[in-house]
Short mmCIF file of the C-alpha atoms (twelve columns), coordinates in Angstrom:
data_MODEL
# 
_entry.id   MODEL 
# 
loop_
_atom_site.group_PDB 
_atom_site.id 
_atom_site.type_symbol 
_atom_site.label_atom_id 
_atom_site.label_alt_id 
_atom_site.label_comp_id 
_atom_site.label_asym_id 
_atom_site.label_seq_id 
_atom_site.Cartn_x 
_atom_site.Cartn_y 
_atom_site.Cartn_z 
_atom_site.pdbx_PDB_model_num 
ATOM 1   C CA . MET A 1   -15.734 8.517   -12.015 1 
ATOM 2   C CA . SER A 2   -15.236 8.225   -15.783 1 
ATOM 3   C CA . SER A 3   -14.114 4.993   -17.415 1 
ATOM 4   C CA . ARG A 4   -10.823 6.643   -18.471 1 
ATOM 5   C CA . ALA A 5   -10.132 7.585   -14.831 1 
ATOM 6   C CA . ARG A 6   -10.891 3.992   -13.770 1 
ATOM 7   C CA . PHE A 7   -8.473  2.637   -16.370 1 
ATOM 8   C CA . ALA A 8   -5.818  5.135   -15.284 1 
ATOM 9   C CA . ARG A 9   -6.166  4.019   -11.642 1 
ATOM 10  C CA . ALA A 10  -5.925  0.361   -12.679 1 
ATOM 11  C CA . ILE A 11  -2.826  1.060   -14.790 1 
ATOM 12  C CA . ASP A 12  -1.200  3.011   -11.946 1 
ATOM 13  C CA . SER A 13  -1.857  0.084   -9.581  1 
ATOM 14  C CA . GLN A 14  -0.434  -2.384  -12.090 1 
ATOM 15  C CA . PHE A 15  2.759   -0.363  -12.495 1 
ATOM 16  C CA . GLN A 16  3.063   0.116   -8.737  1 
ATOM 17  C CA . HIS A 17  2.899   -3.652  -8.125  1 
ATOM 18  C CA . LEU A 18  4.516   -5.124  -11.256 1 
ATOM 19  C CA . GLY A 19  6.702   -2.288  -12.521 1 
ATOM 20  C CA . ARG A 20  10.359  -1.785  -11.767 1 
ATOM 21  C CA . GLU A 21  12.125  1.512   -11.232 1 
ATOM 22  C CA . ALA A 22  14.127  2.565   -14.277 1 
ATOM 23  C CA . THR A 23  15.820  5.623   -15.734 1 
ATOM 24  C CA . TYR A 24  14.456  7.034   -18.967 1 
ATOM 25  C CA . ILE A 25  17.211  8.729   -20.993 1 
ATOM 26  C CA . PRO A 26  15.811  10.826  -23.850 1 
ATOM 27  C CA . ALA A 27  18.153  12.098  -26.541 1 
ATOM 28  C CA . THR A 28  17.246  15.757  -26.031 1 
ATOM 29  C CA . GLN A 29  16.295  16.163  -22.352 1 
ATOM 30  C CA . ALA A 30  17.467  15.261  -18.876 1 
ATOM 31  C CA . ALA A 31  17.083  11.690  -17.624 1 
ATOM 32  C CA . MET A 32  14.096  10.890  -15.394 1 
ATOM 33  C CA . THR A 33  13.021  8.077   -13.091 1 
ATOM 34  C CA . ILE A 34  10.000  6.073   -14.280 1 
ATOM 35  C CA . ARG A 35  8.397   2.680   -13.670 1 
ATOM 36  C CA . VAL A 36  8.691   0.053   -16.408 1 
ATOM 37  C CA . ILE A 37  7.174   -3.355  -17.045 1 
ATOM 38  C CA . ALA A 38  9.484   -5.489  -19.183 1 
ATOM 39  C CA . ARG A 39  7.972   -8.268  -21.275 1 
ATOM 40  C CA . ARG A 40  9.610   -10.803 -23.529 1 
ATOM 41  C CA . PRO A 41  6.986   -12.032 -25.993 1 
ATOM 42  C CA . GLU A 42  8.047   -15.223 -27.693 1 
ATOM 43  C CA . GLN A 43  8.333   -15.312 -31.460 1 
ATOM 44  C CA . LEU A 44  8.993   -18.298 -33.722 1 
ATOM 45  C CA . PHE A 45  10.661  -17.662 -37.070 1 
ATOM 46  C CA . GLU A 46  10.725  -20.174 -39.904 1 
ATOM 47  C CA . LEU A 47  14.236  -20.648 -41.291 1 
ATOM 48  C CA . GLY A 48  14.320  -23.252 -44.006 1 
ATOM 49  C CA . GLU A 49  13.199  -26.484 -42.383 1 
ATOM 50  C CA . GLY A 50  13.900  -25.266 -38.871 1 
ATOM 51  C CA . ARG A 51  12.508  -22.755 -36.454 1 
ATOM 52  C CA . VAL A 52  14.314  -20.043 -34.531 1 
ATOM 53  C CA . HIS A 53  13.018  -18.885 -31.173 1 
ATOM 54  C CA . GLY A 54  13.376  -15.166 -30.425 1 
ATOM 55  C CA . GLU A 55  12.649  -13.079 -27.337 1 
ATOM 56  C CA . ASP A 56  13.082  -9.363  -27.956 1 
ATOM 57  C CA . ALA A 57  12.248  -7.137  -25.019 1 
ATOM 58  C CA . GLU A 58  9.134   -4.999  -25.047 1 
ATOM 59  C CA . LEU A 59  9.132   -2.243  -22.470 1 
ATOM 60  C CA . GLU A 60  5.914   -0.701  -21.209 1 
ATOM 61  C CA . PHE A 61  5.801   2.653   -19.452 1 
ATOM 62  C CA . ARG A 62  3.096   5.191   -18.657 1 
ATOM 63  C CA . VAL A 63  2.166   8.172   -20.822 1 
ATOM 64  C CA . SER A 64  1.802   10.164  -17.593 1 
ATOM 65  C CA . GLU A 65  5.555   9.742   -16.995 1 
ATOM 66  C CA . VAL A 66  6.862   10.012  -20.574 1 
ATOM 67  C CA . PRO A 67  4.496   12.048  -22.767 1 
ATOM 68  C CA . GLN A 68  6.528   11.808  -26.009 1 
ATOM 69  C CA . PRO A 69  9.064   8.983   -26.268 1 
ATOM 70  C CA . HIS A 70  11.065  8.519   -29.460 1 
ATOM 71  C CA . ARG A 71  12.975  5.818   -31.257 1 
ATOM 72  C CA . GLY A 72  16.596  5.887   -30.075 1 
ATOM 73  C CA . ASP A 73  15.808  6.962   -26.508 1 
ATOM 74  C CA . GLU A 74  17.239  4.656   -23.843 1 
ATOM 75  C CA . ILE A 75  15.991  3.056   -20.655 1 
ATOM 76  C CA . GLN A 76  18.314  1.810   -17.946 1 
ATOM 77  C CA . LEU A 77  16.673  -1.077  -16.104 1 
ATOM 78  C CA . GLU A 78  18.324  -3.306  -13.514 1 
ATOM 79  C CA . GLY A 79  21.849  -2.468  -14.617 1 
ATOM 80  C CA . ARG A 80  21.237  -2.861  -18.353 1 
ATOM 81  C CA . VAL A 81  20.590  -0.188  -20.941 1 
ATOM 82  C CA . TYR A 82  17.947  -0.754  -23.630 1 
ATOM 83  C CA . ARG A 83  17.504  1.378   -26.754 1 
ATOM 84  C CA . LEU A 84  14.001  1.874   -28.166 1 
ATOM 85  C CA . GLU A 85  14.269  0.280   -31.604 1 
ATOM 86  C CA . ALA A 86  11.023  1.615   -33.068 1 
ATOM 87  C CA . GLU A 87  8.615   4.432   -32.396 1 
ATOM 88  C CA . PRO A 88  6.645   3.440   -29.296 1 
ATOM 89  C CA . ARG A 89  2.949   2.711   -29.836 1 
ATOM 90  C CA . LEU A 90  0.059   3.395   -27.485 1 
ATOM 91  C CA . ASP A 91  -2.081  0.708   -25.898 1 
ATOM 92  C CA . LEU A 92  -5.834  0.485   -26.528 1 
ATOM 93  C CA . HIS A 93  -6.680  3.082   -23.849 1 
ATOM 94  C CA . GLN A 94  -3.765  5.405   -24.751 1 
ATOM 95  C CA . LEU A 95  -2.349  5.269   -21.221 1 
ATOM 96  C CA . VAL A 96  0.710   3.062   -21.779 1 
ATOM 97  C CA . TRP A 97  3.529   3.176   -24.311 1 
ATOM 98  C CA . ILE A 98  4.725   -0.158  -25.699 1 
ATOM 99  C CA . ALA A 99  8.201   -0.057  -27.187 1 
ATOM 100 C CA . PRO A 100 10.375  -2.810  -28.686 1 
ATOM 101 C CA . ALA A 101 13.881  -2.484  -27.263 1 
ATOM 102 C CA . LEU A 102 17.268  -4.121  -27.585 1 
ATOM 103 C CA . PRO A 103 20.079  -4.167  -25.040 1 
ATOM 104 C CA . VAL A 104 22.948  -1.776  -25.687 1 
ATOM 105 C CA . GLU A 105 26.477  -3.067  -25.225 1 
ATOM 106 C CA . ARG A 106 28.647  -0.395  -23.637 1 
ATOM 107 C CA . GLU A 107 32.434  -0.522  -23.796 1 
# 
């Protein structure tokens, strides 16, 4: 078995155990069910003499489920909708998309 196949199996296992079911809503196609791992990396911003703590969501999802995501696409996860705020980037092994996302307020 190739190293890429081993990584793909490990990623699939990770998403099966840690991922949550979500709905991917692209701007130009029909919605689809995928598995997503949501992360909230902490960031500290300097603001004058103080610091501001920020936690923007980063959503990870598999290339095998979403081959070409785009900025502006949405993901519905656990009752909330998140909009991809930048073009998603690939991880080191090019098996997982990593996308910064912000919650969308619906009226």
